[in-house]
């Protein structure tokens, strides 16, 4: 018969929680803030470099005597290069590590950024921008894979939201800074300044990012990579998320490629500095991306996507007005909806993929930036053919695609649940 002391010891042991064996990062824990800030800075550098010419397109058009659709290739080439190379770069991160590939990507992209201001022709500028986008390809997919491995699952949406928030700050600051610098010294000096800022972000990123503790090197064999990609593309949920990311970015790429041209024309006729300042609305994206985790907690993933799509569509329609305050309101709604939708979809990819996370994220990023290239080019062509209403029409069609895919996903989930109950 056990003694009273033994029974008391058992009771005490039962009431003491077992030590937490999960060594992954969590909010408030050691290393989490450093990791979050490092990846925030990486996001700032990536978007600042990637879209450094977007706010300057009217000046580039004037400097090289080309049309809006031709100048838009300085944006489309960068995002297209990233879309093409993100999958191969993700394979390198599986073999050599996330932090190594992200660091190398930033170093090469910053180096090319030094050359961009000296491009002698539009063709040379487009070529350099393509190479810069290809260099940056190692960062987005590696960053989300790093977070999926090093951060606890409950904190993943919030962590990825902070990285996306860094994207929004980079996109905003790059465009605002280039707008005011270009107004005084021209577009070449403006993109040079962005390169210098990116150097500082790259150095701080490498010094702050904690060494990975849960990374396991994978294989570089093409057959293994092809099988992993094939498995991801055979997953209906992942394919829906890839399409949603591409469609959201089609809206965003089209709107922000063309908005500078619209605001330089009557009835607005704004100077370049003020046009650059319009991109301060990216701060709204910073907030919406960083709160995506709470949005999913309240509405569920599909509910959050419906809200993001509805907000984006409302912004597109409001922006049709020939009133600067209403145009700004429209941009605020478009930006909030886009960044929320992007954060929800990208974090869902990381949660859904249990193996080959870098490839799963890379496929999402590839689709996402294909959407950006498509939106930049098609949005500019639509603007040339039908004005701002043409660009809005392209955006509304893309949002309709997001809603349709989300509805199909909801129906598929219901059918799957019925099958499980029946079994």
Coordinates of N, CA, C and O in Angstrom, one line a residue, residues 126-282:
X126 N 16.1 47.5 -68.3 CA 15.2 46.3 -68.2 C 16.1 45.1 -67.9 O 15.7 44.3 -67.0
X127 N 17.2 44.9 -68.6 CA 18.0 43.7 -68.3 C 18.6 43.7 -66.9 O 18.6 42.7 -66.2
X128 N 19.1 44.9 -66.4 CA 19.6 44.9 -65.1 C 18.5 44.7 -64.0 O 18.7 44.0 -63.0
X129 N 17.3 45.1 -64.3 CA 16.2 44.9 -63.4 C 15.8 43.4 -63.4 O 15.4 42.9 -62.3
X130 N 15.9 42.8 -64.5 CA 15.6 41.3 -64.6 C 16.6 40.6 -63.7 O 16.2 39.7 -62.9
X131 N 17.9 40.9 -63.8 CA 18.9 40.3 -63.0 C 18.7 40.6 -61.5 O 18.9 39.7 -60.7
X132 N 18.3 41.8 -61.2 CA 18.1 42.1 -59.8 C 16.9 41.3 -59.2 O 17.0 40.8 -58.1
X133 N 15.9 41.2 -60.0 CA 14.7 40.4 -59.5 C 15.1 38.9 -59.4 O 14.7 38.3 -58.4
X134 N 16.0 38.4 -60.3 CA 16.4 37.0 -60.2 C 17.3 36.8 -58.9 O 17.1 35.8 -58.2
X135 N 18.1 37.8 -58.6 CA 18.9 37.7 -57.4 C 18.1 37.7 -56.1 O 18.3 37.0 -55.2
X136 N 17.0 38.5 -56.1 CA 16.2 38.6 -55.0 C 15.3 37.4 -54.8 O 14.7 37.2 -53.7
X137 N 15.3 36.5 -55.8 CA 14.4 35.3 -55.7 C 14.7 34.4 -54.5 O 13.8 33.7 -54.1
X138 N 15.9 34.5 -54.1 CA 16.3 33.6 -53.0 C 15.7 34.0 -51.6 O 15.8 33.2 -50.7
X139 N 15.2 35.2 -51.5 CA 14.7 35.7 -50.2 C 13.3 35.3 -49.8 O 13.1 34.8 -48.8
X140 N 12.3 35.6 -50.7 CA 10.9 35.4 -50.2 C 10.6 33.9 -49.8 O 10.1 33.7 -48.7
X141 N 10.9 32.9 -50.7 CA 10.6 31.6 -50.3 C 11.4 31.1 -49.2 O 10.9 30.3 -48.3
X142 N 12.7 31.4 -49.1 CA 13.5 31.0 -48.0 C 13.1 31.6 -46.7 O 13.1 31.0 -45.7
X143 N 12.6 32.8 -46.7 CA 12.1 33.5 -45.5 C 10.9 32.8 -44.9 O 10.9 32.5 -43.7
X144 N 9.9 32.5 -45.7 CA 8.7 31.8 -45.2 C 9.1 30.4 -44.7 O 8.5 29.9 -43.8
X145 N 10.0 29.7 -45.5 CA 10.4 28.4 -45.0 C 11.2 28.4 -43.7 O 11.0 27.6 -42.8
X146 N 12.0 29.4 -43.6 CA 12.8 29.7 -42.3 C 11.8 29.8 -41.1 O 11.9 29.2 -40.1
X147 N 10.7 30.6 -41.4 CA 9.8 30.9 -40.3 C 9.0 29.6 -40.0 O 8.7 29.3 -38.8
X148 N 8.6 28.8 -41.0 CA 7.9 27.6 -40.8 C 8.7 26.6 -39.9 O 8.1 25.8 -39.2
X149 N 10.0 26.7 -40.1 CA 10.8 25.7 -39.3 C 11.2 26.2 -38.0 O 11.4 25.4 -37.0
X150 N 11.4 27.5 -37.8 CA 12.0 28.1 -36.6 C 10.9 28.7 -35.6 O 11.3 29.0 -34.5
X151 N 9.7 28.9 -36.1 CA 8.7 29.5 -35.3 C 7.6 28.5 -34.9 O 7.2 27.7 -35.8
X152 N 7.0 28.6 -33.7 CA 6.0 27.6 -33.4 C 4.7 27.9 -34.2 O 4.4 29.0 -34.6
X153 N 4.0 26.8 -34.5 CA 2.8 26.9 -35.5 C 1.8 28.0 -35.1 O 1.3 28.7 -35.9
X154 N 1.5 28.2 -33.8 CA 0.5 29.1 -33.4 C 0.9 30.6 -33.6 O 0.1 31.5 -33.8
X155 N 2.2 30.8 -33.7 CA 2.7 32.2 -34.0 C 3.1 32.4 -35.5 O 3.6 33.5 -35.8
X156 N 2.9 31.4 -36.3 CA 3.4 31.5 -37.7 C 2.7 32.6 -38.5 O 3.3 33.3 -39.2
X157 N 1.3 32.7 -38.4 CA 0.6 33.7 -39.2 C 1.1 35.1 -38.8 O 1.4 35.9 -39.7
X158 N 1.3 35.3 -37.5 CA 1.7 36.6 -37.0 C 3.2 36.9 -37.5 O 3.5 38.0 -38.0
X159 N 4.0 35.9 -37.5 CA 5.4 36.1 -37.9 C 5.5 36.4 -39.4 O 6.2 37.3 -39.8
X160 N 4.8 35.6 -40.2 CA 4.8 35.9 -41.6 C 4.1 37.2 -41.9 O 4.5 38.0 -42.8
X161 N 3.1 37.6 -41.1 CA 2.5 38.9 -41.3 C 3.5 40.0 -41.0 O 3.4 41.0 -41.8
X162 N 4.4 39.9 -40.1 CA 5.4 40.9 -39.8 C 6.4 41.0 -41.0 O 6.8 42.1 -41.3
X163 N 6.7 39.8 -41.6 CA 7.6 39.8 -42.8 C 6.9 40.6 -43.9 O 7.5 41.4 -44.6
X164 N 5.6 40.3 -44.1 CA 4.8 40.9 -45.2 C 4.7 42.4 -44.9 O 4.8 43.3 -45.8
X165 N 4.6 42.8 -43.6 CA 4.6 44.2 -43.2 C 5.9 44.9 -43.6 O 5.9 46.0 -44.0
X166 N 7.0 44.2 -43.5 CA 8.3 44.7 -43.9 C 8.2 45.0 -45.4 O 8.8 46.0 -45.9
X167 N 7.6 44.1 -46.2 CA 7.4 44.3 -47.6 C 6.7 45.6 -47.9 O 7.0 46.4 -48.7
X168 N 5.6 45.8 -47.1 CA 4.8 47.0 -47.3 C 5.6 48.3 -47.0 O 5.5 49.3 -47.7
X169 N 6.4 48.2 -45.9 CA 7.2 49.4 -45.5 C 8.3 49.6 -46.6 O 8.5 50.8 -47.0
X170 N 8.9 48.6 -47.1 CA 9.9 48.7 -48.2 C 9.3 49.3 -49.4 O 9.8 50.2 -50.0
X171 N 8.1 48.8 -49.8 CA 7.4 49.3 -51.0 C 7.0 50.8 -50.8 O 7.2 51.6 -51.7
X172 N 6.6 51.1 -49.6 CA 6.2 52.5 -49.3 C 7.4 53.4 -49.3 O 7.4 54.4 -50.0
X173 N 8.4 53.1 -48.5 CA 9.5 54.0 -48.3 C 10.3 54.2 -49.7 O 10.7 55.3 -50.0
X174 N 10.4 53.1 -50.4 CA 11.1 53.2 -51.7 C 10.5 54.1 -52.6 O 11.1 55.0 -53.2
X175 N 9.1 54.0 -52.7 CA 8.4 54.9 -53.6 C 8.4 56.4 -53.2 O 8.5 57.3 -54.0
X176 N 8.2 56.6 -51.8 CA 8.1 57.9 -51.3 C 9.5 58.6 -51.5 O 9.6 59.8 -51.9
X177 N 10.5 57.9 -51.1 CA 11.9 58.5 -51.2 C 12.3 58.8 -52.6 O 12.8 59.9 -52.9
X178 N 12.0 57.8 -53.5 CA 12.4 58.1 -54.9 C 11.6 59.2 -55.5 O 12.1 60.0 -56.3
X179 N 10.3 59.4 -55.1 CA 9.5 60.4 -55.6 C 10.1 61.8 -55.3 O 10.3 62.6 -56.2
X180 N 10.5 62.0 -54.1 CA 11.0 63.4 -53.7 C 12.4 63.6 -54.2 O 12.8 64.7 -54.6
X181 N 13.2 62.5 -54.1 CA 14.6 62.6 -54.6 C 14.6 62.9 -56.1 O 15.3 63.8 -56.7
X182 N 13.8 62.2 -56.8 CA 13.7 62.3 -58.3 C 13.2 63.7 -58.7 O 13.6 64.2 -59.7
X183 N 12.3 64.3 -57.9 CA 11.8 65.6 -58.2 C 13.0 66.6 -58.2 O 13.0 67.6 -59.0
X184 N 14.0 66.4 -57.4 CA 15.1 67.4 -57.3 C 16.3 67.0 -58.2 O 16.9 67.8 -58.8
X185 N 16.6 65.7 -58.2 CA 17.8 65.2 -58.9 C 17.7 64.2 -60.0 O 18.6 63.7 -60.6
X186 N 16.4 63.8 -60.3 CA 16.2 62.8 -61.4 C 16.1 61.4 -60.9 O 16.4 61.1 -59.8
X187 N 15.6 60.6 -61.8 CA 15.3 59.2 -61.4 C 16.6 58.4 -61.1 O 16.5 57.4 -60.3
X188 N 17.7 58.7 -61.8 CA 18.9 57.9 -61.6 C 19.4 58.1 -60.1 O 19.8 57.1 -59.5
X189 N 19.5 59.3 -59.6 CA 19.9 59.5 -58.3 C 18.9 58.8 -57.3 O 19.3 58.2 -56.3
X190 N 17.7 58.8 -57.6 CA 16.6 58.3 -56.7 C 16.8 56.7 -56.6 O 16.8 56.2 -55.4
X191 N 17.1 56.0 -57.7 CA 17.3 54.6 -57.5 C 18.6 54.3 -56.8 O 18.8 53.2 -56.1
X192 N 19.6 55.2 -57.0 CA 20.9 55.0 -56.3 C 20.7 55.1 -54.8 O 21.3 54.4 -54.0
X193 N 19.9 56.0 -54.3 CA 19.6 56.2 -52.9 C 18.9 55.0 -52.3 O 19.3 54.5 -51.2
X194 N 18.0 54.4 -53.1 CA 17.4 53.1 -52.6 C 18.4 52.0 -52.5 O 18.4 51.2 -51.5
X195 N 19.4 52.0 -53.4 CA 20.5 51.0 -53.3 C 21.3 51.1 -52.0 O 21.6 50.1 -51.3
X196 N 21.5 52.4 -51.6 CA 22.3 52.6 -50.4 C 21.5 52.2 -49.1 O 22.0 51.6 -48.2
X197 N 20.2 52.5 -49.1 CA 19.3 52.1 -48.0 C 19.3 50.5 -47.9 O 19.4 49.9 -46.8
X198 N 19.2 49.9 -49.1 CA 19.2 48.4 -49.1 C 20.5 47.8 -48.5 O 20.5 46.7 -47.9
X199 N 21.6 48.5 -48.8 CA 22.9 48.0 -48.2 C 22.8 47.9 -46.7 O 23.2 47.0 -46.0
X200 N 22.3 49.0 -46.1 CA 22.1 49.1 -44.6 C 21.2 48.0 -44.1 O 21.5 47.3 -43.1
X201 N 20.1 47.7 -44.8 CA 19.2 46.7 -44.4 C 19.8 45.3 -44.5 O 19.6 44.4 -43.6
X202 N 20.6 45.1 -45.5 CA 21.3 43.8 -45.7 C 22.3 43.5 -44.6 O 22.3 42.4 -44.1
X203 N 23.1 44.5 -44.2 CA 24.0 44.3 -43.2 C 23.4 44.0 -41.9 O 23.7 43.1 -41.1
X204 N 22.3 44.8 -41.5 CA 21.6 44.6 -40.2 C 20.9 43.2 -40.2 O 20.9 42.5 -39.2
X205 N 20.4 42.8 -41.4 CA 19.7 41.5 -41.5 C 20.7 40.4 -41.1 O 20.4 39.5 -40.3
X206 N 21.9 40.4 -41.7 CA 22.8 39.3 -41.5 C 23.3 39.3 -40.0 O 23.5 38.2 -39.4
X207 N 23.4 40.5 -39.4 CA 23.9 40.5 -38.0 C 22.8 40.1 -37.0 O 23.2 39.5 -36.0
X208 N 21.6 40.3 -37.3 CA 20.5 40.1 -36.4 C 19.9 38.7 -36.5 O 19.4 38.1 -35.5
X209 N 19.8 38.1 -37.7 CA 19.0 36.9 -37.9 C 19.7 35.7 -37.1 O 20.8 35.4 -37.3
X210 N 18.9 35.1 -36.2 CA 19.5 33.9 -35.4 C 19.8 32.8 -36.4 O 19.1 32.6 -37.4
X211 N 20.8 32.0 -36.0 CA 21.2 30.9 -36.8 C 20.1 29.8 -36.7 O 19.5 29.7 -35.7
X212 N 19.8 29.2 -37.8 CA 18.7 28.2 -37.8 C 19.1 27.0 -36.9 O 20.2 26.5 -36.9
X213 N 18.1 26.5 -36.2 CA 18.3 25.4 -35.3 C 17.5 24.1 -35.7 O 17.7 23.1 -35.1
X214 N 16.6 24.3 -36.6 CA 15.7 23.2 -37.0 C 15.8 22.9 -38.5 O 14.9 22.2 -39.0
X215 N 16.8 23.4 -39.1 CA 17.0 23.1 -40.6 C 17.7 21.8 -40.8 O 18.7 21.5 -40.2
X216 N 17.1 21.0 -41.7 CA 17.7 19.7 -42.1 C 18.0 19.8 -43.6 O 17.1 20.0 -44.4
X217 N 19.3 19.7 -44.0 CA 19.7 19.8 -45.4 C 18.9 18.8 -46.3 O 18.8 17.6 -45.9
X218 N 18.5 19.2 -47.5 CA 17.8 18.3 -48.4 C 18.7 18.0 -49.6 O 19.9 18.3 -49.6
X219 N 18.1 17.4 -50.6 CA 18.8 17.0 -51.8 C 18.7 18.0 -52.9 O 17.6 18.7 -53.0
X220 N 19.7 18.2 -53.7 CA 19.7 19.0 -54.9 C 19.4 18.2 -56.2 O 19.4 18.8 -57.2
X221 N 19.1 16.9 -56.0 CA 18.9 16.1 -57.2 C 17.6 16.6 -57.9 O 16.6 16.7 -57.3
X222 N 17.7 16.8 -59.2 CA 16.5 17.3 -60.0 C 15.3 16.4 -59.8 O 14.2 16.9 -59.8
X223 N 15.5 15.1 -59.8 CA 14.4 14.2 -59.7 C 13.6 14.4 -58.4 O 12.4 14.4 -58.4
X224 N 14.4 14.6 -57.3 CA 13.7 14.8 -56.0 C 13.0 16.1 -56.0 O 11.8 16.2 -55.5
X225 N 13.6 17.2 -56.6 CA 12.9 18.5 -56.7 C 11.7 18.4 -57.5 O 10.6 18.9 -57.1
X226 N 11.8 17.7 -58.7 CA 10.6 17.5 -59.6 C 9.5 16.8 -58.9 O 8.3 17.2 -59.0
X227 N 9.8 15.8 -58.1 CA 8.8 15.0 -57.4 C 8.1 15.9 -56.3 O 6.9 15.8 -56.2
X228 N 8.9 16.7 -55.6 CA 8.3 17.6 -54.6 C 7.4 18.6 -55.2 O 6.3 18.8 -54.7
X229 N 7.8 19.2 -56.3 CA 7.0 20.2 -57.0 C 5.7 19.5 -57.5 O 4.6 20.1 -57.4
X230 N 5.8 18.3 -58.1 CA 4.7 17.6 -58.6 C 3.7 17.3 -57.5 O 2.4 17.5 -57.7
X231 N 4.2 16.9 -56.3 CA 3.3 16.7 -55.2 C 2.5 17.9 -54.8 O 1.3 17.9 -54.5
X232 N 3.2 19.0 -54.7 CA 2.6 20.3 -54.3 C 1.5 20.7 -55.4 O 0.4 21.2 -55.0
X233 N 1.8 20.6 -56.6 CA 0.9 21.0 -57.7 C -0.3 20.0 -57.8 O -1.3 20.4 -58.3
X234 N -0.2 18.8 -57.2 CA -1.3 17.9 -57.1 C -2.2 18.2 -55.9 O -3.3 17.5 -55.8
X235 N -1.8 19.1 -55.1 CA -2.6 19.4 -53.9 C -3.6 20.5 -54.3 O -3.2 21.7 -54.5
X236 N -4.9 20.2 -54.3 CA -5.9 21.3 -54.7 C -5.8 22.5 -53.9 O -6.0 23.6 -54.4
X237 N -5.7 22.4 -52.6 CA -5.7 23.5 -51.7 C -4.5 24.4 -52.0 O -4.6 25.7 -52.1
X238 N -3.3 23.9 -52.2 CA -2.1 24.7 -52.5 C -2.3 25.4 -53.8 O -2.0 26.6 -54.0
X239 N -2.9 24.7 -54.8 CA -3.1 25.3 -56.1 C -4.1 26.5 -56.0 O -3.9 27.5 -56.7
X240 N -5.1 26.4 -55.2 CA -6.0 27.5 -55.0 C -5.3 28.6 -54.3 O -5.5 29.8 -54.7
X241 N -4.5 28.4 -53.4 CA -3.7 29.4 -52.7 C -2.8 30.1 -53.6 O -2.6 31.4 -53.6
X242 N -2.1 29.4 -54.5 CA -1.2 30.0 -55.5 C -2.0 30.9 -56.4 O -1.6 32.0 -56.7
X243 N -3.2 30.5 -56.9 CA -4.0 31.3 -57.8 C -4.5 32.6 -57.1 O -4.5 33.6 -57.7
X244 N -4.9 32.4 -55.8 CA -5.3 33.6 -55.1 C -4.2 34.6 -54.9 O -4.4 35.8 -55.1
X245 N -3.0 34.2 -54.6 CA -1.9 35.1 -54.5 C -1.6 35.8 -55.8 O -1.3 37.0 -55.8
X246 N -1.7 35.1 -56.9 CA -1.4 35.7 -58.2 C -2.5 36.7 -58.6 O -2.2 37.8 -59.1
X247 N -3.7 36.4 -58.3 CA -4.8 37.3 -58.6 C -4.8 38.6 -57.8 O -5.0 39.7 -58.3
X248 N -4.5 38.4 -56.5 CA -4.4 39.6 -55.6 C -3.2 40.5 -56.1 O -3.4 41.7 -56.2
X249 N -2.1 39.9 -56.5 CA -1.0 40.7 -57.0 C -1.2 41.3 -58.4 O -0.7 42.3 -58.7
X250 N -2.1 40.7 -59.2 CA -2.5 41.3 -60.4 C -3.1 42.6 -60.2 O -2.8 43.6 -60.9
X251 N -4.0 42.7 -59.2 CA -4.7 43.9 -58.9 C -3.7 45.0 -58.5 O -3.6 46.1 -59.0
X252 N -2.9 44.6 -57.5 CA -1.9 45.5 -56.9 C -0.9 46.0 -57.8 O -0.6 47.2 -57.9
X253 N -0.3 45.1 -58.6 CA 0.7 45.5 -59.6 C 0.1 46.4 -60.7 O 0.8 47.4 -61.0
X254 N -1.1 46.2 -61.1 CA -1.7 47.1 -62.1 C -2.0 48.5 -61.6 O -1.6 49.5 -62.2
X255 N -2.6 48.5 -60.4 CA -2.9 49.8 -59.8 C -1.7 50.7 -59.5 O -1.7 51.8 -59.9
X256 N -0.7 50.1 -58.9 CA 0.5 50.9 -58.5 C 1.4 51.2 -59.6 O 2.3 52.1 -59.5
X257 N 1.3 50.4 -60.7 CA 2.1 50.8 -61.9 C 1.5 52.0 -62.6 O 2.3 52.8 -63.2
X258 N 0.2 52.1 -62.6 CA -0.5 53.1 -63.5 C -0.8 54.3 -62.7 O -0.9 55.4 -63.3
X259 N -0.9 54.2 -61.4 CA -1.4 55.4 -60.6 C -0.6 56.7 -60.8 O -1.1 57.8 -60.8
X260 N 0.7 56.5 -61.0 CA 1.6 57.7 -61.2 C 1.2 58.4 -62.5 O 1.1 59.7 -62.5
X261 N 0.9 57.7 -63.5 CA 0.5 58.3 -64.8 C -0.9 59.0 -64.6 O -1.1 60.1 -65.1
X262 N -1.8 58.4 -63.9 CA -3.1 59.0 -63.7 C -3.0 60.3 -63.0 O -3.6 61.3 -63.3
X263 N -2.1 60.4 -61.9 CA -2.0 61.5 -61.1 C -1.2 62.7 -61.7 O -1.3 63.8 -61.3
X264 N -0.4 62.4 -62.7 CA 0.3 63.4 -63.5 C -0.7 64.1 -64.5 O -0.4 65.2 -64.9
X265 N -1.8 63.5 -64.8 CA -2.7 64.0 -65.8 C -3.8 64.9 -65.1 O -4.0 64.8 -63.9
X266 N -4.5 65.6 -65.9 CA -5.7 66.4 -65.4 C -6.7 65.4 -65.0 O -6.8 64.3 -65.6
X267 N -7.5 65.7 -63.9 CA -7.6 66.9 -63.2 C -6.7 67.1 -62.0 O -6.8 68.0 -61.3
X268 N -5.7 66.1 -61.9 CA -4.9 66.1 -60.7 C -3.6 66.9 -60.9 O -3.3 67.8 -60.2
X269 N -2.8 66.5 -61.9 CA -1.6 67.2 -62.3 C -0.6 67.4 -61.2 O -0.2 68.5 -60.9
X270 N -0.4 66.4 -60.4 CA 0.5 66.4 -59.2 C 2.0 66.4 -59.6 O 2.3 65.7 -60.6
X271 N 2.9 67.0 -58.9 CA 4.3 66.9 -59.1 C 4.8 65.5 -58.6 O 4.1 64.8 -57.8
X272 N 6.0 65.1 -59.1 CA 6.6 63.8 -58.8 C 6.7 63.6 -57.3 O 6.4 62.4 -56.8
X273 N 7.1 64.6 -56.5 CA 7.3 64.4 -55.1 C 5.9 64.0 -54.4 O 5.9 63.1 -53.6
X274 N 4.9 64.7 -54.8 CA 3.6 64.4 -54.2 C 3.1 63.0 -54.6 O 2.4 62.3 -53.9
X275 N 3.3 62.6 -55.9 CA 2.9 61.3 -56.4 C 3.7 60.2 -55.6 O 3.1 59.2 -55.2
X276 N 4.9 60.4 -55.3 CA 5.7 59.5 -54.5 C 5.1 59.4 -53.1 O 5.0 58.3 -52.5
X277 N 4.6 60.5 -52.5 CA 4.0 60.5 -51.2 C 2.7 59.7 -51.1 O 2.3 59.3 -50.0
X278 N 2.1 59.6 -52.3 CA 0.8 58.8 -52.3 C 1.1 57.4 -51.7 O 0.2 56.8 -51.1
X279 N 2.3 56.9 -51.9 CA 2.6 55.5 -51.5 C 2.7 55.4 -49.9 O 2.9 54.3 -49.4
X280 N 2.5 56.5 -49.2 CA 2.4 56.4 -47.8 C 1.2 55.5 -47.3 O 1.1 55.0 -46.2
X281 N 0.2 55.3 -48.3 CA -0.9 54.5 -47.9 C -0.4 53.0 -47.7 O -1.2 52.2 -47.1
X282 N 0.8 52.7 -48.0 CA 1.4 51.4 -47.7 C 1.4 51.1 -46.2 O 1.4 49.9 -45.8

